[in-house]
């Protein structure tokens, strides 16, 4: 039997993200379980994440909730964090993850397009600067509730063709306002999201960004 700790000695050493200490360097990325019911945490969801924590992951990134109901709502199997009413279930979830030794981040995302198939709106093209500013604040509000719920940090989705990545991309972003053109403008939305999260949670709260490069 090969000793995996000898093959990958660094993987099993303690790590850290800022001031957050991790028991090793194994991170479980998001996995959309669809185990929520009416957007609330269920026993099945708790069991799923508790098992992954018990399995040895140091950090678990929990699937992305709705930040801005009903605009980015994807149905009752998606968690929500846009109202305080959803905090008790999320607190239960983070306690289950922490109870087996792992840390928990919450995945924060906003879709590039909203509306029905017949009336699809490309936000990266159609949303004005004021609306993008409102969405930035939505990220900050969600991160503040995530911290209240016991999450150890958040992950911002800036890849996979979602809103942040479309605004970053010169292929998709043809805007002529302060959110388009040179990279400094195309990055304005993402940097605004990070600043809003820091304002809502404090400068020590860990933030990781998932980029398509």
XYZ file of N, CA and C in Angstrom:
639
model
N 0.843 -1.199 0.000
C 0.000 0.000 0.000
C 0.882 1.254 0.000
N 0.662 2.123 -0.990
C 1.437 3.354 -1.079
C 0.911 4.375 -0.072
N 1.807 4.995 0.647
C 1.449 6.023 1.612
C 1.287 7.349 0.876
N 0.028 7.797 0.750
C -0.256 9.027 0.002
C 0.424 10.246 0.632
N 0.627 10.214 1.929
C 1.260 11.359 2.579
C 2.705 11.521 2.137
N 3.325 10.404 1.691
C 4.691 10.496 1.167
C 4.696 10.986 -0.280
N 3.681 10.589 -1.064
C 3.602 11.050 -2.445
C 3.294 12.541 -2.528
N 2.430 13.016 -1.641
C 1.989 14.418 -1.656
C 2.159 15.001 -0.258
N 3.380 15.172 0.193
C 3.602 15.597 1.577
C 3.018 16.969 1.901
N 3.057 17.895 0.955
C 2.560 19.243 1.235
C 1.040 19.279 1.337
N 0.351 18.442 0.546
C -1.107 18.424 0.535
C -1.690 18.187 1.925
N -0.997 17.366 2.707
C -1.539 16.989 4.009
C -0.963 17.813 5.159
N -0.229 18.863 4.814
C 0.277 19.771 5.835
C -0.751 20.875 6.101
N -0.778 21.433 7.308
C -1.693 22.544 7.584
C -1.454 23.711 6.623
N -2.518 24.413 6.287
C -2.414 25.564 5.403
C -3.163 26.740 5.998
N -3.175 27.834 5.259
C -3.907 29.009 5.730
C -4.299 29.887 4.555
N -5.401 30.578 4.705
C -5.844 31.603 3.764
C -5.989 32.870 4.586
N -5.038 33.787 4.453
C -5.010 34.934 5.343
C -4.817 34.458 6.771
N -5.703 34.868 7.644
C -5.613 34.436 9.037
C -6.364 33.156 9.328
N -6.981 32.564 8.302
C -7.760 31.339 8.496
C -6.864 30.120 8.391
N -6.818 29.323 9.440
C -5.981 28.125 9.457
C -6.797 26.925 8.972
N -6.157 26.101 8.144
C -6.778 24.898 7.593
C -5.989 23.670 8.029
N -6.689 22.558 8.243
C -6.011 21.360 8.742
C -5.149 20.685 7.677
N -5.443 20.930 6.414
C -4.606 20.468 5.303
C -4.889 21.388 4.124
N -4.516 20.983 2.923
C -4.683 21.869 1.761
C -5.661 21.314 0.736
N -6.531 20.422 1.173
C -7.556 19.843 0.295
C -8.819 20.680 0.381
N -9.221 21.227 -0.753
C -10.414 22.069 -0.822
C -11.452 21.391 -1.708
N -12.664 21.282 -1.188
C -13.774 20.757 -1.986
C -14.468 21.927 -2.665
N -14.417 21.959 -3.995
C -15.107 23.001 -4.739
C -16.609 22.802 -4.721
N -17.332 23.771 -5.266
C -18.791 23.701 -5.205
C -19.323 22.484 -5.944
N -20.372 21.917 -5.361
C -21.084 20.798 -5.973
C -22.573 21.073 -5.799
N -23.297 21.346 -6.880
C -24.724 21.685 -6.759
C -25.557 20.451 -6.439
N -25.854 20.253 -5.168
C -26.579 19.053 -4.737
C -28.058 19.097 -5.113
N -28.653 20.285 -5.137
C -30.096 20.455 -5.317
C -30.863 19.771 -4.185
N -30.271 19.726 -3.001
C -30.904 19.071 -1.850
C -31.702 20.045 -0.985
N -31.701 21.335 -1.294
C -32.531 22.274 -0.543
C -34.001 22.047 -0.888
N -34.883 22.429 0.020
C -36.325 22.351 -0.219
C -36.932 23.693 0.149
N -37.661 24.293 -0.783
C -38.172 25.650 -0.586
C -37.050 26.597 -0.177
N -35.874 26.338 -0.724
C -34.660 27.142 -0.507
C -34.140 27.086 0.926
N -34.639 26.151 1.722
C -34.172 25.984 3.084
C -33.233 24.775 3.178
N -32.323 24.830 4.140
C -31.417 23.712 4.405
C -32.238 22.510 4.883
N -31.930 21.337 4.347
C -32.631 20.105 4.716
C -31.682 19.152 5.437
N -32.269 18.114 6.067
C -31.450 17.093 6.728
C -30.498 16.442 5.728
N -30.988 16.189 4.524
C -30.154 15.544 3.501
C -28.960 16.416 3.143
N -29.183 17.720 3.033
C -28.093 18.650 2.714
C -27.054 18.655 3.831
N -27.513 18.687 5.077
C -26.603 18.677 6.220
C -25.782 17.388 6.230
N -26.440 16.249 5.998
C -25.720 14.964 5.993
C -24.655 14.933 4.907
N -24.983 15.488 3.728
C -24.040 15.490 2.613
C -22.765 16.239 2.987
N -22.915 17.453 3.498
C -21.731 18.257 3.799
C -21.010 17.780 5.056
N -21.742 17.247 6.014
C -21.077 16.694 7.189
C -20.177 15.525 6.791
N -20.649 14.677 5.867
C -19.852 13.534 5.419
C -18.578 13.990 4.729
N -18.646 15.062 3.944
C -17.443 15.564 3.250
C -16.457 16.159 4.250
N -16.970 16.804 5.273
C -16.084 17.318 6.318
C -15.420 16.175 7.077
N -16.207 15.172 7.409
C -15.665 14.007 8.119
C -14.642 13.270 7.260
N -14.802 13.346 5.940
C -13.889 12.671 5.029
C -12.502 13.285 4.969
N -12.338 14.499 5.512
C -10.995 15.038 5.631
C -10.705 16.323 4.892
N -11.652 16.829 4.101
C -11.411 18.100 3.417
C -11.174 19.196 4.443
N -10.242 20.089 4.129
C -9.969 21.193 5.049
C -10.946 22.340 4.851
N -11.383 22.530 3.617
C -12.280 23.635 3.285
C -13.331 23.134 2.305
N -14.585 23.437 2.600
C -15.696 23.058 1.737
C -16.372 24.331 1.236
N -16.488 24.452 -0.081
C -17.188 25.585 -0.677
C -18.632 25.157 -0.927
N -19.550 25.761 -0.205
C -20.961 25.389 -0.276
C -21.615 26.048 -1.492
N -22.493 25.295 -2.123
C -23.156 25.712 -3.356
C -23.794 27.089 -3.248
N -23.867 27.776 -4.381
C -24.285 29.171 -4.398
C -25.767 29.375 -4.149
N -26.111 30.260 -3.216
C -27.514 30.578 -2.968
C -28.001 31.714 -3.865
N -29.302 31.919 -3.875
C -29.904 33.090 -4.514
C -29.534 34.320 -3.692
N -28.996 35.330 -4.349
C -28.608 36.573 -3.677
C -29.666 37.659 -3.808
N -30.520 37.543 -4.822
C -31.340 38.685 -5.236
C -32.700 38.194 -5.724
N -33.484 37.659 -4.817
C -34.792 37.096 -5.176
C -35.734 38.194 -5.687
N -36.496 37.955 -6.772
C -36.540 36.732 -7.568
C -35.671 36.773 -8.820
N -34.858 37.813 -8.971
C -34.134 38.019 -10.231
C -33.165 36.893 -10.554
N -32.444 36.389 -9.559
C -31.477 35.329 -9.845
C -31.906 33.999 -9.231
N -33.198 33.851 -8.994
C -33.739 32.650 -8.347
C -33.845 31.520 -9.358
N -33.371 30.337 -8.951
C -33.374 29.185 -9.863
C -34.232 28.045 -9.345
N -35.124 28.325 -8.416
C -36.048 27.309 -7.941
C -35.776 26.887 -6.505
N -36.725 26.147 -5.939
C -36.678 25.790 -4.533
C -35.534 24.895 -4.129
N -34.883 24.246 -5.085
C -33.730 23.403 -4.755
C -32.455 24.224 -4.585
N -32.555 25.532 -4.811
C -31.424 26.439 -4.597
C -31.585 27.115 -3.236
N -30.510 27.189 -2.473
C -30.533 27.920 -1.214
C -30.782 29.401 -1.471
N -31.186 30.113 -0.432
C -31.309 31.571 -0.506
C -30.581 32.204 0.676
N -30.060 33.414 0.436
C -29.411 34.165 1.512
C -29.761 35.650 1.417
N -30.828 35.950 0.707
C -31.243 37.338 0.503
C -32.082 37.880 1.657
N -32.502 37.009 2.584
C -33.295 37.423 3.736
C -32.787 36.720 4.994
N -32.973 37.369 6.143
C -32.531 36.795 7.410
C -33.279 35.508 7.759
N -34.457 35.310 7.180
C -35.252 34.115 7.471
C -34.515 32.824 7.112
N -33.518 32.914 6.249
C -32.798 31.712 5.819
C -31.549 31.448 6.670
N -31.244 32.341 7.600
C -30.033 32.193 8.403
C -30.050 30.986 9.343
N -31.152 30.675 10.023
C -31.101 29.532 10.949
C -30.654 28.229 10.290
N -31.156 27.943 9.103
C -30.753 26.724 8.411
C -29.287 26.753 8.017
N -28.817 27.913 7.560
C -27.411 28.031 7.172
C -26.494 27.925 8.387
N -26.933 28.434 9.538
C -26.155 28.275 10.770
C -26.041 26.798 11.126
N -27.144 26.090 11.004
C -27.115 24.635 11.248
C -26.122 23.942 10.322
N -26.078 24.361 9.061
C -25.178 23.747 8.085
C -23.714 24.010 8.430
N -23.371 25.260 8.739
C -21.966 25.565 9.058
C -21.532 24.854 10.332
N -22.423 24.722 11.290
C -22.082 24.004 12.524
C -21.794 22.535 12.249
N -22.544 21.939 11.324
C -22.310 20.534 10.961
C -20.950 20.365 10.298
N -20.596 21.306 9.416
C -19.295 21.240 8.742
C -18.165 21.450 9.748
N -18.310 22.452 10.596
C -17.275 22.731 11.595
C -17.132 21.586 12.593
N -18.240 20.914 12.885
C -18.223 19.842 13.866
C -17.332 18.675 13.493
N -17.080 18.514 12.181
C -16.204 17.435 11.714
C -14.824 17.956 11.329
N -14.544 19.225 11.614
C -13.183 19.734 11.469
C -12.865 20.568 10.253
N -13.815 20.705 9.321
C -13.547 21.495 8.111
C -14.006 22.938 8.293
N -13.498 23.801 7.445
C -13.963 25.177 7.334
C -14.952 25.272 6.174
N -15.755 26.342 6.163
C -16.792 26.482 5.139
C -16.754 27.862 4.512
N -16.714 27.900 3.177
C -16.894 29.123 2.404
C -18.236 29.021 1.685
N -18.843 30.158 1.395
C -20.078 30.181 0.617
C -19.791 30.757 -0.763
N -20.245 30.061 -1.790
C -20.055 30.477 -3.181
C -21.070 31.566 -3.516
N -20.599 32.706 -4.009
C -21.472 33.823 -4.373
C -21.391 34.053 -5.881
N -22.545 34.086 -6.520
C -22.576 34.191 -7.972
C -23.780 35.020 -8.404
N -23.678 35.608 -9.588
C -24.817 36.307 -10.186
C -24.836 35.948 -11.665
N -26.007 35.575 -12.206
C -26.053 35.129 -13.601
C -25.817 36.256 -14.590
N -25.280 35.890 -15.741
C -25.047 36.874 -16.804
C -26.340 37.271 -17.490
N -27.328 36.364 -17.454
C -28.605 36.604 -18.108
C -29.743 36.276 -17.155
N -30.806 37.029 -17.208
C -31.975 36.774 -16.377
C -33.218 36.795 -17.247
N -34.315 36.268 -16.693
C -35.576 36.263 -17.425
C -35.837 34.937 -18.099
N -37.024 34.797 -18.625
C -37.417 33.567 -19.314
C -36.692 33.444 -20.644
N -36.784 32.254 -21.229
C -36.121 32.021 -22.520
C -36.658 32.965 -23.588
N -37.935 33.351 -23.450
C -38.547 34.218 -24.451
C -38.193 35.700 -24.232
N -37.770 36.025 -23.013
C -37.474 37.433 -22.697
C -36.148 37.540 -21.952
N -35.141 36.892 -22.495
C -33.831 36.857 -21.849
C -33.154 38.228 -21.919
N -32.606 38.655 -20.783
C -31.902 39.941 -20.717
C -30.443 39.673 -20.393
N -29.541 40.110 -21.257
C -28.108 39.987 -21.010
C -27.657 41.152 -20.138
N -27.474 40.879 -18.869
C -27.157 41.948 -17.935
C -25.836 42.634 -18.265
N -24.864 41.866 -18.754
C -23.562 42.460 -19.052
C -23.646 43.474 -20.181
N -24.738 43.396 -20.971
C -24.958 44.374 -22.042
C -25.978 45.437 -21.639
N -27.058 45.016 -20.989
C -28.226 45.884 -20.820
C -28.288 46.616 -19.484
N -27.701 46.049 -18.436
C -27.786 46.708 -17.126
C -27.010 48.019 -17.146
N -27.623 49.080 -16.649
C -26.900 50.356 -16.605
C -25.982 50.398 -15.386
N -25.216 51.465 -15.276
C -24.230 51.555 -14.195
C -24.891 51.514 -12.820
N -26.061 52.130 -12.700
C -26.761 52.137 -11.412
C -27.189 50.730 -11.022
N -27.678 49.963 -11.994
C -28.095 48.589 -11.714
C -26.900 47.718 -11.349
N -25.786 47.882 -12.046
C -24.592 47.109 -11.688
C -24.119 47.482 -10.286
N -24.235 48.753 -9.932
C -23.888 49.165 -8.576
C -24.783 48.502 -7.538
N -26.062 48.355 -7.851
C -26.993 47.689 -6.936
C -26.619 46.219 -6.769
N -26.237 45.572 -7.871
C -25.850 44.162 -7.782
C -24.570 44.007 -6.959
N -23.650 44.931 -7.103
C -22.438 44.912 -6.284
C -22.811 44.940 -4.801
N -23.735 45.801 -4.429
C -24.167 45.874 -3.024
C -24.850 44.586 -2.582
N -25.517 43.919 -3.523
C -26.160 42.638 -3.214
C -25.118 41.604 -2.794
N -23.977 41.575 -3.482
C -22.886 40.676 -3.089
C -22.434 40.993 -1.661
N -22.284 42.276 -1.353
C -21.860 42.668 -0.017
C -22.848 42.243 1.044
N -24.142 42.440 0.777
C -25.174 42.035 1.735
C -25.142 40.524 1.971
N -24.981 39.756 0.890
C -24.947 38.300 1.010
C -23.743 37.847 1.834
N -22.601 38.477 1.616
C -21.405 38.115 2.378
C -21.585 38.426 3.859
N -22.250 39.541 4.161
C -22.510 39.872 5.556
C -23.368 38.819 6.226
N -24.396 38.351 5.536
C -25.230 37.283 6.097
C -24.451 35.972 6.179
N -23.576 35.710 5.199
C -22.763 34.496 5.254
C -21.913 34.483 6.518
N -21.345 35.608 6.841
C -20.534 35.678 8.068
C -21.416 35.463 9.303
N -22.607 36.055 9.301
C -23.545 35.833 10.410
C -23.885 34.358 10.559
N -23.982 33.657 9.447
C -24.353 32.246 9.463
C -23.200 31.340 9.875
N -22.016 31.905 10.066
C -20.891 31.101 10.522
C -19.923 30.671 9.447
N -20.119 31.136 8.203
C -19.159 30.804 7.156
C -17.829 31.490 7.451
N -16.751 30.815 7.081
C -15.397 31.301 7.366
C -14.861 32.206 6.271
N -15.570 32.298 5.161
C -15.166 33.131 4.044
C -16.147 32.946 2.903
N -15.905 33.620 1.794
C -16.761 33.492 0.614
C -15.902 33.308 -0.629
N -16.516 32.719 -1.633
C -15.890 32.568 -2.946
C -16.747 33.315 -3.961
N -16.128 34.197 -4.731
C -16.824 34.955 -5.770
C -16.615 34.257 -7.110
N -17.714 33.941 -7.779
C -17.632 33.298 -9.090
C -17.325 34.351 -10.152
N -16.127 34.273 -10.708
C -15.734 35.190 -11.777
C -15.349 34.405 -13.029
N -15.943 33.228 -13.173
C -15.682 32.382 -14.334
C -16.977 31.779 -14.854
N -16.829 30.790 -15.720
C -17.940 29.979 -16.200
C -19.031 30.778 -16.907
N -18.672 31.928 -17.484
C -19.635 32.663 -18.288
C -20.712 33.388 -17.508
N -20.517 33.529 -16.196
C -21.493 34.262 -15.402
C -21.201 35.765 -15.481
N -21.957 36.574 -14.725
C -21.916 38.016 -14.928
C -20.518 38.601 -14.758
N -19.817 38.238 -13.687
C -18.494 38.826 -13.459
C -17.558 38.497 -14.613
N -17.571 37.254 -15.062
C -16.634 36.862 -16.127
C -16.980 37.522 -17.458
N -18.268 37.716 -17.727
C -18.655 38.381 -18.979
C -18.212 39.843 -18.983
N -18.300 40.488 -17.813
C -17.849 41.873 -17.739
C -16.330 41.978 -17.838
N -15.614 40.966 -17.370
C -14.154 40.960 -17.474
C -13.677 40.720 -18.907
N -14.485 40.023 -19.682
C -14.045 39.531 -20.987
C -14.161 40.573 -22.099
N -13.075 40.828 -22.853
C -13.171 41.731 -24.010
C -13.989 41.121 -25.145
N -14.214 39.814 -25.102
C -15.020 39.159 -26.133
C -16.497 39.506 -25.950
N -16.968 39.532 -24.708
C -18.384 39.774 -24.423
C -18.685 41.210 -24.015
N -17.737 41.866 -23.401
C -17.990 43.202 -22.870
C -17.668 44.255 -23.929
N -18.718 44.809 -24.524
C -18.566 45.869 -25.521
C -19.159 47.188 -25.015
N -19.237 47.317 -23.707
C -19.816 48.517 -23.107
C -18.928 49.736 -23.381
N -19.553 50.903 -23.373
C -18.810 52.142 -23.595
C -18.831 53.046 -22.367
N -19.354 52.517 -21.238
C -19.385 53.312 -20.010
C -18.198 52.934 -19.132
N -18.271 53.249 -17.836
C -17.135 52.994 -16.936
C -16.896 51.521 -16.658
N -17.790 50.648 -17.127
C -17.611 49.207 -16.939
C -17.127 48.505 -18.211
N -16.752 49.264 -19.234
C -16.298 48.660 -20.475
C -15.033 49.308 -20.999
N -14.446 48.668 -22.027
C -13.242 49.243 -22.632
C -11.980 48.616 -22.076
N -11.081 49.443 -21.563
C -9.816 48.950 -21.035
C -10.042 48.037 -19.830
N -9.044 47.196 -19.555
C -9.154 46.229 -18.461
C -9.500 46.888 -17.129
N -8.945 48.073 -16.892
C -9.231 48.750 -15.629
C -10.733 48.996 -15.471
N -11.428 49.217 -16.567
C -12.883 49.399 -16.515
C -13.612 48.061 -16.463
N -13.141 47.090 -17.237
C -13.806 45.785 -17.239
C -13.684 45.097 -15.877
N -12.627 45.416 -15.135
C -12.429 44.832 -13.807
C -13.153 45.618 -12.714
N -13.755 46.720 -13.065
C -14.375 47.597 -12.059
C -15.473 46.876 -11.265
N -16.264 46.059 -11.950
C -17.357 45.368 -11.268
C -16.813 44.375 -10.238
N -15.868 43.541 -10.650
C -15.283 42.562 -9.722
C -14.618 43.253 -8.539
N -13.842 44.282 -8.796
C -13.180 44.991 -7.707
C -14.200 45.657 -6.788
N -15.308 46.113 -7.370
C -16.384 46.676 -6.561
C -17.026 45.632 -5.668
N -17.188 44.429 -6.202
C -17.739 43.327 -5.405
C -16.832 43.024 -4.219
N -15.532 42.936 -4.470
C -14.594 42.650 -3.390
C -14.652 43.744 -2.323
N -14.696 44.992 -2.747
C -14.762 46.105 -1.786
C -16.068 46.073 -0.995
N -17.170 45.730 -1.656
C -18.463 45.659 -0.961
C -18.456 44.550 0.079
N -17.825 43.432 -0.254
C -17.725 42.328 0.706
C -16.872 42.740 1.898
N -15.758 43.387 1.626
C -14.889 43.839 2.713
C -15.598 44.848 3.607
N -16.380 45.728 3.009
C -17.120 46.719 3.792
C -18.143 46.049 4.688
N -18.757 44.964 4.181
C -19.819 44.287 4.913
C -19.287 43.334 5.974
N -18.099 42.774 5.755
C -17.604 41.705 6.632
C -16.360 42.093 7.422
N -15.674 43.159 6.998
C -14.418 43.524 7.630
C -13.241 43.054 6.784
N -12.082 43.689 6.936
C -10.935 43.408 6.063
C -10.279 42.054 6.294
N -10.564 41.399 7.406
C -9.908 40.126 7.720
C -10.695 38.914 7.213
N -11.906 39.133 6.744
C -12.744 38.016 6.291
C -12.220 37.506 4.951
N -11.886 36.206 4.853
C -11.274 35.699 3.620
C -12.225 35.744 2.410
N -11.659 36.122 1.281
C -12.383 36.135 -0.003
C -11.496 35.418 -1.023
N -12.084 34.432 -1.716
C -11.351 33.856 -2.850
C -12.188 34.070 -4.103
N -11.494 34.248 -5.227
C -12.146 34.557 -6.497
C -11.857 33.426 -7.477
N -12.901 32.896 -8.073
C -12.771 31.804 -9.043
C -12.739 32.413 -10.446
N -11.559 32.378 -11.052
C -11.352 33.028 -12.347
C -11.224 32.019 -13.471
N -11.705 32.377 -14.654
C -11.376 31.655 -15.872
C -10.194 32.359 -16.510
N -9.106 31.651 -16.694
C -7.901 32.313 -17.236
C -7.467 31.610 -18.521
